[in-house]
PDB file of C-alpha atoms in Angstrom:
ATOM      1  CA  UNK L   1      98.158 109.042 121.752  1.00 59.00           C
ATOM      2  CA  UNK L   2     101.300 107.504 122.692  1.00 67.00           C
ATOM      3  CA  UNK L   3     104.373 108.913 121.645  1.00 93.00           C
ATOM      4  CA  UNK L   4     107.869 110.762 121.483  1.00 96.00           C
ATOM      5  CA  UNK L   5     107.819 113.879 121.136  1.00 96.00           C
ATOM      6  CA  UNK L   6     110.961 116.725 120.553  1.00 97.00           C
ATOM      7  CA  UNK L   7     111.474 120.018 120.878  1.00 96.00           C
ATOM      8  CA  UNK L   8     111.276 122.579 119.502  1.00 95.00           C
ATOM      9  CA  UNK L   9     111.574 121.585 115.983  1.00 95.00           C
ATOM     10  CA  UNK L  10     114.285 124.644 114.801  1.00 95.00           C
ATOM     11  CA  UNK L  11     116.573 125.916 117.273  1.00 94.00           C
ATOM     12  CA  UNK L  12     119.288 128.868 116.587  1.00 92.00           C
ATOM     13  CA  UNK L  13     122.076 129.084 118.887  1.00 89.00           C
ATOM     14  CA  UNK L  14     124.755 131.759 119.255  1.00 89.00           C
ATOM     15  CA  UNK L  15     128.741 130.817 119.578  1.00 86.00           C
ATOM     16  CA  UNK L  16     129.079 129.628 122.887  1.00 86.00           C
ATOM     17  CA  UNK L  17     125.303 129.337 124.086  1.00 90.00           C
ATOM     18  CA  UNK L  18     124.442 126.352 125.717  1.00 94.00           C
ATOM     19  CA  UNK L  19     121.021 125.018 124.467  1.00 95.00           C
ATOM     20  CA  UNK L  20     118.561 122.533 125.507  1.00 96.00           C
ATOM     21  CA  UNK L  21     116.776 119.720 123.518  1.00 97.00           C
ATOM     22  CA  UNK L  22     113.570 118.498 124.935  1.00 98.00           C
ATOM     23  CA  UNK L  23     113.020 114.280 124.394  1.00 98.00           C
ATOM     24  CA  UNK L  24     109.868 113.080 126.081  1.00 98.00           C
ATOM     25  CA  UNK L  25     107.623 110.009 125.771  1.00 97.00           C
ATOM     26  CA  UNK L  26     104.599 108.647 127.167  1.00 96.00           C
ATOM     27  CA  UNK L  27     105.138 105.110 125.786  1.00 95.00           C
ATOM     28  CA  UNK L  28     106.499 103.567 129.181  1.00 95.00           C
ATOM     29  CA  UNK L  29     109.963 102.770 128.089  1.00 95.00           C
ATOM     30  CA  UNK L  30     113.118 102.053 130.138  1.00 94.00           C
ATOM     31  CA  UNK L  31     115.366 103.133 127.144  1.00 94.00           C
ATOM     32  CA  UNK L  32     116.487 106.152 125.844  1.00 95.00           C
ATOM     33  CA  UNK L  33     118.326 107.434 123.268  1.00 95.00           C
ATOM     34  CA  UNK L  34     120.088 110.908 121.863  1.00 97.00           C
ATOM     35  CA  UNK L  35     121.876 110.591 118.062  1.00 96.00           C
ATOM     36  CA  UNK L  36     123.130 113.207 115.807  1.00 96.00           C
ATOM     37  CA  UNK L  37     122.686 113.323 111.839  1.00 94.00           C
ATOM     38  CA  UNK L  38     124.733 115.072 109.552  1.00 92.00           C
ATOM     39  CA  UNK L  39     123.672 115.820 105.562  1.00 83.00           C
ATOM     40  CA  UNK L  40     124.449 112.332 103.883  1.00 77.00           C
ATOM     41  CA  UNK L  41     125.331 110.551 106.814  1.00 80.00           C
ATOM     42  CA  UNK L  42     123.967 107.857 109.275  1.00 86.00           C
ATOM     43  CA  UNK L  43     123.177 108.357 113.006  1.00 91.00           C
ATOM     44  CA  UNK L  44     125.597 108.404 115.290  1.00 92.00           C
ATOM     45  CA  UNK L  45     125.042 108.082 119.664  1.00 93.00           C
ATOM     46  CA  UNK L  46     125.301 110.502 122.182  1.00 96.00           C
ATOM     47  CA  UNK L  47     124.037 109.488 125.141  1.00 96.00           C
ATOM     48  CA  UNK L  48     121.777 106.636 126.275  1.00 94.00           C
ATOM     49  CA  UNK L  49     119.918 105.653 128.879  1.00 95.00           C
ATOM     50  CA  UNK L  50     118.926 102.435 130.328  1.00 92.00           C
ATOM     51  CA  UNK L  51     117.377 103.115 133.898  1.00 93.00           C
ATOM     52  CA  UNK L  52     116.025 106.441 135.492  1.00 95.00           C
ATOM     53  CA  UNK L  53     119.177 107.941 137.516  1.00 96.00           C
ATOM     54  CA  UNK L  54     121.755 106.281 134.602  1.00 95.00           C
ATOM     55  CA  UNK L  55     122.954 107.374 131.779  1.00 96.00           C
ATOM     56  CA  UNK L  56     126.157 106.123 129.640  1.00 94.00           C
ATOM     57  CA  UNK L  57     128.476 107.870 126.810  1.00 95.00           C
ATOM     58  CA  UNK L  58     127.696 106.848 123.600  1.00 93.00           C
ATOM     59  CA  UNK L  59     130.531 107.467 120.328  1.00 91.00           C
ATOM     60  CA  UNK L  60     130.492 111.179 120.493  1.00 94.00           C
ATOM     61  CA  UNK L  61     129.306 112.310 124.054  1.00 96.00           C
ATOM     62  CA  UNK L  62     132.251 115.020 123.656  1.00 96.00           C
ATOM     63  CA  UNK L  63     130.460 118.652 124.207  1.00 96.00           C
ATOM     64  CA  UNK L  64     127.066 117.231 125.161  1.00 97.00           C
ATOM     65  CA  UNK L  65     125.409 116.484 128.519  1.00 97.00           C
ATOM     66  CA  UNK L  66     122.260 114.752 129.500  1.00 98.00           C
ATOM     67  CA  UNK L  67     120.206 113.867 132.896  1.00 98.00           C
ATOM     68  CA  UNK L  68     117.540 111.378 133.513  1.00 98.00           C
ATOM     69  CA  UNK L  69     115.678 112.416 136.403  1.00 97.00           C
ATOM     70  CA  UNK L  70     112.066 111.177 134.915  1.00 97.00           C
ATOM     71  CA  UNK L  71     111.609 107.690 133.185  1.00 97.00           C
ATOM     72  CA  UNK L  72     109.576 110.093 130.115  1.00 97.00           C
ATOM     73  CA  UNK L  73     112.068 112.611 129.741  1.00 98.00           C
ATOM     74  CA  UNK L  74     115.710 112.922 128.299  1.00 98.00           C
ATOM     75  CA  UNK L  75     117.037 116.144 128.022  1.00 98.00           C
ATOM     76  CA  UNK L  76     120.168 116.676 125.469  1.00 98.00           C
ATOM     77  CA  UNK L  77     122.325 119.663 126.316  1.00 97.00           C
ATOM     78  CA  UNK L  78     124.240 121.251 123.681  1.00 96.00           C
ATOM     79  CA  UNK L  79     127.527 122.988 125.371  1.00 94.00           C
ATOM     80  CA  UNK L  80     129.811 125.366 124.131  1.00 89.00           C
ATOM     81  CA  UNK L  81     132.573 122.957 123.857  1.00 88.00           C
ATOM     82  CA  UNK L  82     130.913 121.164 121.201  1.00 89.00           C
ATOM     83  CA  UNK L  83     132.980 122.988 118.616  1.00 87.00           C
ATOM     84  CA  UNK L  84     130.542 121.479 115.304  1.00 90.00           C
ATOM     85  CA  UNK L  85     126.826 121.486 116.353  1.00 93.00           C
ATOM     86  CA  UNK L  86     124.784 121.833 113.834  1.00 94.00           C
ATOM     87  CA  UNK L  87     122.926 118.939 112.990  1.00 96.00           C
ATOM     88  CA  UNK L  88     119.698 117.111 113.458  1.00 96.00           C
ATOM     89  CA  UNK L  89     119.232 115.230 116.634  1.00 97.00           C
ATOM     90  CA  UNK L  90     116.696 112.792 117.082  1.00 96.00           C
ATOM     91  CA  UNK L  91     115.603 110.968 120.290  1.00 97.00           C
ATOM     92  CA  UNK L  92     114.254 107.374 120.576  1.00 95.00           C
ATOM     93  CA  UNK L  93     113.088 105.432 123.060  1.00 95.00           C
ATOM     94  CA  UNK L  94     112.267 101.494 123.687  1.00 92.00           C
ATOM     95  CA  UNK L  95     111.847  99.252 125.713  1.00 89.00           C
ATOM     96  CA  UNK L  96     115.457  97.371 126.876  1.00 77.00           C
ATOM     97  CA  UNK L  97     116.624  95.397 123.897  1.00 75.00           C
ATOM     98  CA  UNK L  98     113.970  95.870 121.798  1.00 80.00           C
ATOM     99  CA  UNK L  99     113.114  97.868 118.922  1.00 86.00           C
ATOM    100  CA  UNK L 100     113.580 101.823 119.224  1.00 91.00           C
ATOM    101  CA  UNK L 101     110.509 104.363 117.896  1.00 93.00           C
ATOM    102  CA  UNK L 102     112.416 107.608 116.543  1.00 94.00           C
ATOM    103  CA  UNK L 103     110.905 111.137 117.732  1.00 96.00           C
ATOM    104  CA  UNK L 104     110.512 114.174 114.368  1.00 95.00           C
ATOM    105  CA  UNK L 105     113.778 115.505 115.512  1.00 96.00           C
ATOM    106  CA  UNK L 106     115.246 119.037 116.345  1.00 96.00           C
ATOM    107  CA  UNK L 107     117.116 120.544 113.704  1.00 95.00           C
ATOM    108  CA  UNK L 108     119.934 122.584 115.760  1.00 95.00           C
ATOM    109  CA  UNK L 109     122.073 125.930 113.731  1.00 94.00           C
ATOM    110  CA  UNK L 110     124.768 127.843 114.767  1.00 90.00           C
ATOM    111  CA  UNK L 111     124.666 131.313 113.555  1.00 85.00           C
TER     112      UNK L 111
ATOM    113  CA  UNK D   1     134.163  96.035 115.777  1.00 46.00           C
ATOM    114  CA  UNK D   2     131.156  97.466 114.485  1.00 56.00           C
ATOM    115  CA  UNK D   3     130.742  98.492 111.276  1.00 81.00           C
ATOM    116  CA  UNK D   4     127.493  98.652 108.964  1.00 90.00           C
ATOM    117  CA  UNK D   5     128.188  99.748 104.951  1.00 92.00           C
ATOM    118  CA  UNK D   6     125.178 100.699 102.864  1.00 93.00           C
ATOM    119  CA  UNK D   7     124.953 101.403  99.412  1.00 89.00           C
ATOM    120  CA  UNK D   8     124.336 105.717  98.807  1.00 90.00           C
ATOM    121  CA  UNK D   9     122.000 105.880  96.418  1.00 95.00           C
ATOM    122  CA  UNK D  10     119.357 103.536  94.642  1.00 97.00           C
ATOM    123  CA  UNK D  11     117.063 104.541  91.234  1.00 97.00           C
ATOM    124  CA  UNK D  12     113.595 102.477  89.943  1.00 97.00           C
ATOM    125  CA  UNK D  13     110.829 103.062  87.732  1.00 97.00           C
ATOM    126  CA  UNK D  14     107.105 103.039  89.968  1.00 97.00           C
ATOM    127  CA  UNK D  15     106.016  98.964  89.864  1.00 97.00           C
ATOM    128  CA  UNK D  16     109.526  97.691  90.077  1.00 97.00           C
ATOM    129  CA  UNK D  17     110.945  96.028  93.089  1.00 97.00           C
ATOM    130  CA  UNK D  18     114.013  97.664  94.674  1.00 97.00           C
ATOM    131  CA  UNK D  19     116.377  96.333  96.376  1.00 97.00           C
ATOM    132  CA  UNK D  20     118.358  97.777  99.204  1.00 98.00           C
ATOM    133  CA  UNK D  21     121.331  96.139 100.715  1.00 97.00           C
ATOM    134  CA  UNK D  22     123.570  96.053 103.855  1.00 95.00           C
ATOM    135  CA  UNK D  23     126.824  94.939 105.128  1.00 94.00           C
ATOM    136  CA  UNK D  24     127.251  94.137 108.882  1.00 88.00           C
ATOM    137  CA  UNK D  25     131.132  93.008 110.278  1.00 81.00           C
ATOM    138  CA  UNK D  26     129.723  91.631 113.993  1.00 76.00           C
ATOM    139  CA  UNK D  27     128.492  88.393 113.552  1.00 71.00           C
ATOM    140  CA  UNK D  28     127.494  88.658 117.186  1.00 73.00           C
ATOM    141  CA  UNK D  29     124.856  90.883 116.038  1.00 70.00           C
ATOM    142  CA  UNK D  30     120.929  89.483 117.170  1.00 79.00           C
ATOM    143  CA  UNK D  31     118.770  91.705 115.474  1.00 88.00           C
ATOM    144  CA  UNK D  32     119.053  93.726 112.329  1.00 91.00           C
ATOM    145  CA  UNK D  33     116.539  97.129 111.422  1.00 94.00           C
ATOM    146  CA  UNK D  34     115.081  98.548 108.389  1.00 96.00           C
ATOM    147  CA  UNK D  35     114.420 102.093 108.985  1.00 96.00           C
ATOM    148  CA  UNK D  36     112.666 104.626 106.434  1.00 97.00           C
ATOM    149  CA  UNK D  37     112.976 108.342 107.010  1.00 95.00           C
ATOM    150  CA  UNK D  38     111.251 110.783 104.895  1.00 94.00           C
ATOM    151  CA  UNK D  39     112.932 114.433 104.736  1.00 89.00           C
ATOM    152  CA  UNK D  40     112.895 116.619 107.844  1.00 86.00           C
ATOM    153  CA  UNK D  41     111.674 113.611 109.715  1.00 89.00           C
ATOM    154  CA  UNK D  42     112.537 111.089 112.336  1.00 90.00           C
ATOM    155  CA  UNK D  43     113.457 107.432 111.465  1.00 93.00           C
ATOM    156  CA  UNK D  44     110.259 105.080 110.949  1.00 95.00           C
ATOM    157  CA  UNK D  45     110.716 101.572 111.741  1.00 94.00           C
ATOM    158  CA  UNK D  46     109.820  99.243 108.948  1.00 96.00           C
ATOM    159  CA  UNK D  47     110.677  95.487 109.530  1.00 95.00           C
ATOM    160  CA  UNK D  48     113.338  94.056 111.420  1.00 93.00           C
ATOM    161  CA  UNK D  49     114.754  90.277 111.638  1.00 93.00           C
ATOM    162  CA  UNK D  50     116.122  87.942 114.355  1.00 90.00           C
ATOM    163  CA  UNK D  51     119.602  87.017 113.281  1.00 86.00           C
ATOM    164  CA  UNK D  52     118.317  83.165 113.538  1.00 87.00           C
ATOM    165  CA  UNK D  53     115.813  83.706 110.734  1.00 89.00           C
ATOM    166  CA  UNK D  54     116.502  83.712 106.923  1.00 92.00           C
ATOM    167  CA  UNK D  55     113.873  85.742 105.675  1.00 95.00           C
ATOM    168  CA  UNK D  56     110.896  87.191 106.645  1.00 95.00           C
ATOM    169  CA  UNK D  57     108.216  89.209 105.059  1.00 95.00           C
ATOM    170  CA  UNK D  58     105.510  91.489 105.592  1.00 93.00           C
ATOM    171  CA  UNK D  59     103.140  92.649 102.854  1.00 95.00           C
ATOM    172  CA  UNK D  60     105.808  94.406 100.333  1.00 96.00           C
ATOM    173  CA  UNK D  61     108.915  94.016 102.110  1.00 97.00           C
ATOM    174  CA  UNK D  62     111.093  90.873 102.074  1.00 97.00           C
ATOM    175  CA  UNK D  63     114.008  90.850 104.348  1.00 97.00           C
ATOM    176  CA  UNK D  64     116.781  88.327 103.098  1.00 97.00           C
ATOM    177  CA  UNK D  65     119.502  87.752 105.555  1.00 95.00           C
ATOM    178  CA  UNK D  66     122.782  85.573 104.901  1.00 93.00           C
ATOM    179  CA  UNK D  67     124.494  85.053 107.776  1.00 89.00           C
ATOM    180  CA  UNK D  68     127.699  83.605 106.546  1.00 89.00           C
ATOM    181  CA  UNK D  69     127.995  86.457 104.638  1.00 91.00           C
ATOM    182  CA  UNK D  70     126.736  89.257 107.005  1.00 90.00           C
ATOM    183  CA  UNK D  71     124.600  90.477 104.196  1.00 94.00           C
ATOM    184  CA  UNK D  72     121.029  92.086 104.809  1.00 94.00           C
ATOM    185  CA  UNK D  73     118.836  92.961 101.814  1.00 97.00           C
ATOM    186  CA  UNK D  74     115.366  94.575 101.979  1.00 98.00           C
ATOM    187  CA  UNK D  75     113.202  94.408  98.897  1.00 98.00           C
ATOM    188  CA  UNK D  76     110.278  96.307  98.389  1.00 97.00           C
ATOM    189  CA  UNK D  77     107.947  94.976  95.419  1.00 97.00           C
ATOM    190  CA  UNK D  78     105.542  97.376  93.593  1.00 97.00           C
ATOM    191  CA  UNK D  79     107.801 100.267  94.569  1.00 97.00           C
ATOM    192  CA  UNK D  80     105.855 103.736  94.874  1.00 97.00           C
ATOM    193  CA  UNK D  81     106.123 107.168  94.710  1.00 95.00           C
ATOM    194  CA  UNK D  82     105.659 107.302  98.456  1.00 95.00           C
ATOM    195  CA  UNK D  83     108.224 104.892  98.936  1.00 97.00           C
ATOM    196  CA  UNK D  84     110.876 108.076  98.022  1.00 97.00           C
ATOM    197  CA  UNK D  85     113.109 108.166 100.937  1.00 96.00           C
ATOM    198  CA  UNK D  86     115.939 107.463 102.658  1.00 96.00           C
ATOM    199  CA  UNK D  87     116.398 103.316 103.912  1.00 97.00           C
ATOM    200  CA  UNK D  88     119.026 102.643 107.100  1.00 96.00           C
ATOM    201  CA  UNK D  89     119.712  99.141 108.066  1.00 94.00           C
ATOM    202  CA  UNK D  90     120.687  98.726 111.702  1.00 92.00           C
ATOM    203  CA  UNK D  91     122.390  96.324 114.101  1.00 89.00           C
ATOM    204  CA  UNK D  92     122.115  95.584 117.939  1.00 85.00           C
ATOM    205  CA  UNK D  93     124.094  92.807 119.840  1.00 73.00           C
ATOM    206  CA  UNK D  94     122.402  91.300 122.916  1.00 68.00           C
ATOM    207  CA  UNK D  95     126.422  92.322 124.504  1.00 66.00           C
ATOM    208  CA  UNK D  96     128.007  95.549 125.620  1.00 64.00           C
ATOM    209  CA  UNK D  97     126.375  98.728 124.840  1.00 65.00           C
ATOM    210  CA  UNK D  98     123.384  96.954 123.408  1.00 69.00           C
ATOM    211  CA  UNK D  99     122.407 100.466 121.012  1.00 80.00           C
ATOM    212  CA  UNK D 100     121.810 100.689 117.782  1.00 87.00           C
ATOM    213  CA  UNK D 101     124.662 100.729 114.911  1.00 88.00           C
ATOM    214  CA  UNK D 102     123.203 102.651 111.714  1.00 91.00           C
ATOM    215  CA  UNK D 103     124.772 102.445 108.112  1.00 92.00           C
ATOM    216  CA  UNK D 104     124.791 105.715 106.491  1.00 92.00           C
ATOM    217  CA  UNK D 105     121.535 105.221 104.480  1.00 94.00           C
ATOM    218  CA  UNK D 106     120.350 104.466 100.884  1.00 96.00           C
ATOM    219  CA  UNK D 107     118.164 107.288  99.488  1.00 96.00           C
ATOM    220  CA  UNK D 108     115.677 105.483  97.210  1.00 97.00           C
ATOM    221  CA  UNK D 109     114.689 107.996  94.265  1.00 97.00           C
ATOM    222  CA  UNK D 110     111.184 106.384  92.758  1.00 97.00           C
ATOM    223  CA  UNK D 111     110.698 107.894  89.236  1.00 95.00           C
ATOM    224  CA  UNK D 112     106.962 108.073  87.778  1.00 91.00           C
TER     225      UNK D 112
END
């Protein structure tokens, strides 16, 4: 089955834990994507990635870091200096300029 | 700049058609996205339109674009229960940053 897949699906972080969400897919695509959701609004980038080895800022990169050492994987991480992080984050992936397939997301919350 | 308004909220009876509509400011904007997303879930793609194209439609959706206007409409005929979610309309250009631009969604309420 070809696919993205996230996760884990709930994550809990302490103040000023960095934490990890896992983006992978199996669908051969050059693209990928991190966005953030918050309650009642629309998504908003992170990070992207066109190329293995390249990654750019998207409109809120502030307090978030990525890598893309693997053309299936995209790994968002969460730093303390991201002073507002709970949210839901979704992944996507596509091929470059074409349409982008959404993963279930990771719902991130601070306790 | 960028900038893509949506409508919040959107109410019909089961068999009606709905209509969901978008605002877009880039008129250097290629292709335009219909996106559903059900609750706790990631964003399903639906339909999406080549910004050279008026219309185009698959089974119950229509998409209506007016270029002039940098309007985007998606109607959905026979509406269902199952069609009870949340609608985003999205942008790319084929310059710059060439990622998606979202609106902030139109949660469709279907009432029995």
């Amino acid at each position: 089955d070809g696919g993205i897949t996230q996760s884990p699906k709930y994550l809990f972080r302490k103040e000023g834990q960095n934490v990890t969400l896992s983006c992978e897919q199996n669908l051969n695509h050059d693209a990928m994507y991190w966005y953030r959701q918050d309650p009642g609004q629309g998504l908003r980038l992170i990070y992207y990635s066109q190329i293995v080895n390249d990654f750019q800022k998207g409109d809120i990169a502030e307090g978030y870091s990525v890598s893309r050492e693997k053309k299936e994987s995209f790994p968002l991480t969460v730093t303390s200096a991201q002073k507002n992080p709970t949210a839901f984050y979704l992944c996507a992936s596509s091929i470059v300029d074409n349409e982008q397939f959404f993963g279930p997301g990771t719902r991130l919350t601070v306790l | 700049g960028e900038d893509v308004e949506q409508s919040l909220f959107l109410s019909v009876r089961e068999g009606d058609s709905s209509v969901i509509n978008c605002t877009y400011t880039d008129s250097s904007s290629t292709y335009l996205y219909w996106y559903k997303q059900e609750p706790g879930a990631g964003l399903q793609l639906l339909t999406y339109i080549f910004s050279n194209m008026d219309m185009k439609q698959d089974q119950r959706l229509t998409v209506l674009l007016n270029k002039k206007d940098k309007h985007l409409s998606l109607r959905i005929a026979d509406t269902q229960t199952g069609d009870s979610a949340i609608y985003f309309c999205a942008e790319r250009m084929d310059t710059g940053r060439r990622a998606l631009t979202f609106g902030s969604g139109t949660r469709l309420q279907v009432q029995p």
